CSV table of C-alpha atoms in Angstrom, one decimal:
chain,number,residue,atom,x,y,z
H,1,UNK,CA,0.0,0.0,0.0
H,2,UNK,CA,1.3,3.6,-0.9
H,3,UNK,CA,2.0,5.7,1.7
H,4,UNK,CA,2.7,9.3,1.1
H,5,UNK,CA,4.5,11.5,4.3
H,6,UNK,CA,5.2,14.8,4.4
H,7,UNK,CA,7.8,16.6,7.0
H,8,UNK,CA,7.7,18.7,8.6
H,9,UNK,CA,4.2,18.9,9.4
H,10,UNK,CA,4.4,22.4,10.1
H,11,UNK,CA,7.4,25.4,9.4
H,12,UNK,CA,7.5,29.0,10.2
H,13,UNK,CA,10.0,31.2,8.4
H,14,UNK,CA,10.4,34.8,8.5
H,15,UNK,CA,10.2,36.7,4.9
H,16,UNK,CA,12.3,36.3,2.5
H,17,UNK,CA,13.7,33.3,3.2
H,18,UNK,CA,14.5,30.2,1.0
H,19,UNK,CA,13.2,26.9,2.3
H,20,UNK,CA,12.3,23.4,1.0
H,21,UNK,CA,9.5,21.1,2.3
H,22,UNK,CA,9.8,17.2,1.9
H,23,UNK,CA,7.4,14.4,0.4
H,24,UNK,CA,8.4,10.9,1.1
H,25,UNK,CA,6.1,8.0,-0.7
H,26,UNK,CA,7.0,4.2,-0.3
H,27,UNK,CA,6.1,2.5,-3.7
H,28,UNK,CA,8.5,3.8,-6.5
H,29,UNK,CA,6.0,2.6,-9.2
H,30,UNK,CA,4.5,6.4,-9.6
H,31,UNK,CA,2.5,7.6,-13.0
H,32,UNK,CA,3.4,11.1,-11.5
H,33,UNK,CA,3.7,13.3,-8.6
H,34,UNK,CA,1.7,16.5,-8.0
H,35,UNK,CA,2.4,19.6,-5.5
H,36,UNK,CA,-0.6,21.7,-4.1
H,37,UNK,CA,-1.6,24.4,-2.3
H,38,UNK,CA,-4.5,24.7,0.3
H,39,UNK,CA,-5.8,27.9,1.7
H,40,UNK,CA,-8.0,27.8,4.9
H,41,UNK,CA,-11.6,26.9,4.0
H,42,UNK,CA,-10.9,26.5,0.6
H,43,UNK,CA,-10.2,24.1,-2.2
H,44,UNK,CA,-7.0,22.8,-3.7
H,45,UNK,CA,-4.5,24.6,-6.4
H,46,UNK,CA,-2.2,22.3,-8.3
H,47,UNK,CA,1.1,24.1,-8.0
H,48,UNK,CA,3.4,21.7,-9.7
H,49,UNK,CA,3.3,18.4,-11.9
H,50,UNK,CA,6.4,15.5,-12.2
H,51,UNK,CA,5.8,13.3,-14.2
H,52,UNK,CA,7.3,10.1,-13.6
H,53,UNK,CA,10.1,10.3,-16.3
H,54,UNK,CA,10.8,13.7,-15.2
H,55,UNK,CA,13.4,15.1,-12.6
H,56,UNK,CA,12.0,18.7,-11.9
H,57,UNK,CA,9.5,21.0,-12.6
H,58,UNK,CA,9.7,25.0,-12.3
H,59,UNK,CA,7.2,27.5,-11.7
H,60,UNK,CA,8.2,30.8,-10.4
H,61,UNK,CA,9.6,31.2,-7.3
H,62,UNK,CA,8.7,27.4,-6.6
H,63,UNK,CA,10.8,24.5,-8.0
H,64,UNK,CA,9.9,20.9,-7.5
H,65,UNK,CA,12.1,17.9,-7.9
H,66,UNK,CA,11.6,13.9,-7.8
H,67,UNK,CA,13.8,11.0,-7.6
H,68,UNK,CA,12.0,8.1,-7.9
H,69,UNK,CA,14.3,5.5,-6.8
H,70,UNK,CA,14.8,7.4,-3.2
H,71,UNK,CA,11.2,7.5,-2.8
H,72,UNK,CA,11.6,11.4,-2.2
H,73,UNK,CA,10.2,14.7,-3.8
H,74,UNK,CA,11.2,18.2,-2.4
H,75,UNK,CA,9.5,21.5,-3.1
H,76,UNK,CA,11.7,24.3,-2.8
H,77,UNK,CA,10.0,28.0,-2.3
H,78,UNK,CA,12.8,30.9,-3.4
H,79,UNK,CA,12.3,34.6,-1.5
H,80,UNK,CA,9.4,33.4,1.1
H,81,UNK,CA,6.6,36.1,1.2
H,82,UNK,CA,3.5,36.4,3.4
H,83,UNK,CA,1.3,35.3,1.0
H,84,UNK,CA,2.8,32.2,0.2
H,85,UNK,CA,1.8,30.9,3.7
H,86,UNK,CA,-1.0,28.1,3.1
H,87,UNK,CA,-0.7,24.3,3.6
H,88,UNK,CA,1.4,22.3,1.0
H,89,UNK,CA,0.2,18.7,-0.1
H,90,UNK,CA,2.0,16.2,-2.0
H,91,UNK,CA,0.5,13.2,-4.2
H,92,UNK,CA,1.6,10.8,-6.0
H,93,UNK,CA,-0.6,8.8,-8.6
H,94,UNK,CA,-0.5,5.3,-9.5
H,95,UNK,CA,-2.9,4.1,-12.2
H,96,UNK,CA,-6.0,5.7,-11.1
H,97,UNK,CA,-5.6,6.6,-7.7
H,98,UNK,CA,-3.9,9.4,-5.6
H,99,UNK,CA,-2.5,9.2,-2.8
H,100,UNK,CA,-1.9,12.0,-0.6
H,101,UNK,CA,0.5,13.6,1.9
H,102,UNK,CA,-0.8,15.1,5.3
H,103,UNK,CA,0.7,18.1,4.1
H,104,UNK,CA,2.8,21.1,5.5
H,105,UNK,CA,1.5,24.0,7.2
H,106,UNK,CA,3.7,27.1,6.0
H,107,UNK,CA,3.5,30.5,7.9
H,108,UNK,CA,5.9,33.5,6.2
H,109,UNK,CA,6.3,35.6,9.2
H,110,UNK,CA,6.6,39.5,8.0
B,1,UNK,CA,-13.7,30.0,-16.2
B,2,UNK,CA,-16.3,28.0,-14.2
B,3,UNK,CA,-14.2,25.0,-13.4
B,4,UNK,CA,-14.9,22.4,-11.3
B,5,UNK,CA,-18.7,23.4,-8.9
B,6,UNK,CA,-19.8,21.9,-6.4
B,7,UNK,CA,-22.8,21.9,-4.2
B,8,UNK,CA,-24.0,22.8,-1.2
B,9,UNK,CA,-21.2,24.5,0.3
B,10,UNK,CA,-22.2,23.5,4.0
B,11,UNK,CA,-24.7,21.0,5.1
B,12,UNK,CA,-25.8,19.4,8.8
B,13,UNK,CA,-27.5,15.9,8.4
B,14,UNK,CA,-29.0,13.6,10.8
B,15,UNK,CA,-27.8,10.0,11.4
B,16,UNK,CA,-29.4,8.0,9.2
B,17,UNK,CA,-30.9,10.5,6.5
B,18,UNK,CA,-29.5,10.4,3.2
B,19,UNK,CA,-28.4,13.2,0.5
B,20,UNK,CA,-26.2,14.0,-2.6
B,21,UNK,CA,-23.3,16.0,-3.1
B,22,UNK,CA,-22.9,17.6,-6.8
B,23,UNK,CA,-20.1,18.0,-8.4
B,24,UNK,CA,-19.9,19.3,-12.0
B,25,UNK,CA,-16.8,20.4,-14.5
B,26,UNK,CA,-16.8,22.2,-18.1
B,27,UNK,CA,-13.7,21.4,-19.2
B,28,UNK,CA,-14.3,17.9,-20.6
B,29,UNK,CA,-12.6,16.2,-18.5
B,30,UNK,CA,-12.5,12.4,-18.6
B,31,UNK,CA,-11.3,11.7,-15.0
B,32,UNK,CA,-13.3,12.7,-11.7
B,33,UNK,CA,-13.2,11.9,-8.1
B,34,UNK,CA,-14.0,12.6,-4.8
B,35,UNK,CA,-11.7,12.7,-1.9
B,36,UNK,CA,-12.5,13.3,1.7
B,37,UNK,CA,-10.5,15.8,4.1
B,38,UNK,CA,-10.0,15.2,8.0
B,39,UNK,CA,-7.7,17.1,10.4
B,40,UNK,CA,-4.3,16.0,9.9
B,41,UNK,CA,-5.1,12.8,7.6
B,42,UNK,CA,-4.6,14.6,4.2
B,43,UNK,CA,-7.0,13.5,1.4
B,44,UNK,CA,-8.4,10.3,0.9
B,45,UNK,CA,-10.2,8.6,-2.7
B,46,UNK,CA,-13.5,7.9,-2.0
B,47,UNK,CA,-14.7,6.9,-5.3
B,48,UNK,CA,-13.5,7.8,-9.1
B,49,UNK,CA,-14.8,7.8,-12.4
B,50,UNK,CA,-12.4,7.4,-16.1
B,51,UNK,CA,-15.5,8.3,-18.0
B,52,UNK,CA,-19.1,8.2,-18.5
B,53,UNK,CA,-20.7,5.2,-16.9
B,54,UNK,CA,-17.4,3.6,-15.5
B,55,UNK,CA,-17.1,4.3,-11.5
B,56,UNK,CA,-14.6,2.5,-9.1
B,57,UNK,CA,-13.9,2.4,-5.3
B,58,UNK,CA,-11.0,4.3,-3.6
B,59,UNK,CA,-9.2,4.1,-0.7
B,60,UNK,CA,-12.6,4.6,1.5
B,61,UNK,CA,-15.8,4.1,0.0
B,62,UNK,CA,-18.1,2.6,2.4
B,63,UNK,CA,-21.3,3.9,3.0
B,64,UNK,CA,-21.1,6.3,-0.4
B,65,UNK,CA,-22.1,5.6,-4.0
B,66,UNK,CA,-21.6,7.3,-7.2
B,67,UNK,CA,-22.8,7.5,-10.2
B,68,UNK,CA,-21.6,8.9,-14.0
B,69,UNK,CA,-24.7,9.4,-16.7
B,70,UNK,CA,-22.6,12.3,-18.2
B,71,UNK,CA,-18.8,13.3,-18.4
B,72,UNK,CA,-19.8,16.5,-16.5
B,73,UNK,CA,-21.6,15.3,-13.7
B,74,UNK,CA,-20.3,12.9,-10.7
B,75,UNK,CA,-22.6,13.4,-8.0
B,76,UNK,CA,-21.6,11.4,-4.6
B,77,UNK,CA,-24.4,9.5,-2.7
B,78,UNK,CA,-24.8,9.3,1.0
B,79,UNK,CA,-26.9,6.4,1.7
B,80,UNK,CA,-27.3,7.0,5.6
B,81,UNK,CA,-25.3,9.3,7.0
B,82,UNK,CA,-23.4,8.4,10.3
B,83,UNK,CA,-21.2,10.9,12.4
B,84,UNK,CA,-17.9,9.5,10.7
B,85,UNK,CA,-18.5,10.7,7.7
B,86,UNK,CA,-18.4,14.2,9.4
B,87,UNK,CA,-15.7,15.7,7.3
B,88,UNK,CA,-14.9,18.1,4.3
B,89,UNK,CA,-15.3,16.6,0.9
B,90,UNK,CA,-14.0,17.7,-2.3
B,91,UNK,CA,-14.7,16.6,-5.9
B,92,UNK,CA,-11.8,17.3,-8.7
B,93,UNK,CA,-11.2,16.5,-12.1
B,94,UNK,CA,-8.3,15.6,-13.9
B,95,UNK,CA,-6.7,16.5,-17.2
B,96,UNK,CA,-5.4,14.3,-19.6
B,97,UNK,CA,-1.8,15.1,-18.5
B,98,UNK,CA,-2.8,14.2,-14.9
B,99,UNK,CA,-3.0,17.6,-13.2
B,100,UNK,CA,-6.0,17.6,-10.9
B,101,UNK,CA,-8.5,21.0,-10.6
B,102,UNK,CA,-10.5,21.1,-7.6
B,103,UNK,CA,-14.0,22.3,-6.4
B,104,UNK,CA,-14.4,24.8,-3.4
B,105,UNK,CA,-15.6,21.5,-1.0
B,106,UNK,CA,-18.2,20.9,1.1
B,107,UNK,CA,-18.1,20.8,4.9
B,108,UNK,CA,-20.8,18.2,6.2
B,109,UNK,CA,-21.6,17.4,9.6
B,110,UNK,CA,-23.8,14.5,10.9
B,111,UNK,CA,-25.4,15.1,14.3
């Protein structure tokens, strides 16, 4: 059974900052992995899509890599700001399911 | 720009009664699921569709059923509510590429 974790469960980090929160899953055999963001009360925004032949993915300020054989994604946010706090979920698809992360509270302290 | 709607936004049930959760999209989309969100347990697949008349069970589909007449509709059946399917529930679809778009959720509570 896939199991997706996500650490640290929670991070505060004062503006401007660089800083990189960490997806582990357990079953290598992935279709692709996906980073979102969550905003309180609200729904999901995909953020970032890896697809499982690929090694990174860039949008912005945000970077997200995967290697496969370690079991490991990271999603790197450049020049922290205020607005980026919001919780980060990882998932990781295999077939037709998805299997998510618990996710990372982020709070950008200004 | 309408995306992925669902409906109600909130709702309070008794134990036992039974109701549907809507969820449409406009973008065509083949794929469509719904998850369910509790504190600190991430998302979990309820049920999923891959196209028009072809549902399957996720990770936790006890006590729900789906349906899909249409690509844009996947509503989500509660057949009689109990208090542990108190929770948030979301419905998304999913591109052909694989990246998901969500709806705004619903919060349910069972008293």
């Amino acid at each position: 059974k896939q199991e997706v974790t996500q650490i640290p469960a929670a991070l505060s980090v004062p503006e401007g900052e660089n800083l990189v929160l960490n997806c582990s899953f357990t079953d290598s055999a992935i279709y692709n992995l996906q980073w979102f963001r969550q905003d309180p009360g609200k729904g999901l925004t995909s953020l970032l899509l890896i697809q499982s032949s690929q090694r990174e993915q860039t949008s912005g300020r945000l970077n997200a890599s995967l290697d496969k054989s370690s079991g490991r994604s990271t999603l790197y946010i450049a020049a922290s700001q205020p607005g980026d706090s919001a919780t980060y979920l990882c998932a990781v698809t295999r077939g037709n399911k998805l299997v998510f992360g618990a996710g990372t509270i982020l709070r950008v302290k200004s | 720009n309408a995306g992925v709607t669902q409906t109600p936004k909130f709702q309070v049930l008794k134990t036992g009664q039974s109701m549907t959760l809507q969820c449409a999209q406009d973008m065509n989309h083949e794929y469509m699921s719904w998850y369910r969100q509790d504190p600190g347990m991430g998302l979990r697949l309820i049920h999923y569709s891959v196209g028009a008349g072809i549902t399957d069970q996720g990770e936790v589909p006890n006590g729900y059923n789906v349906s899909r007449s249409t690509t844009e509709d996947f509503p989500l059946r509660l057949l009689s509510a109990a208090p542990s399917q108190t929770s948030v529930y979301f419905c998304a679809s999913s591109s052909s590429q694989g990246k998901l778009f969500f709806g705004s959720g619903t919060q349910l509570s069972v008293l």
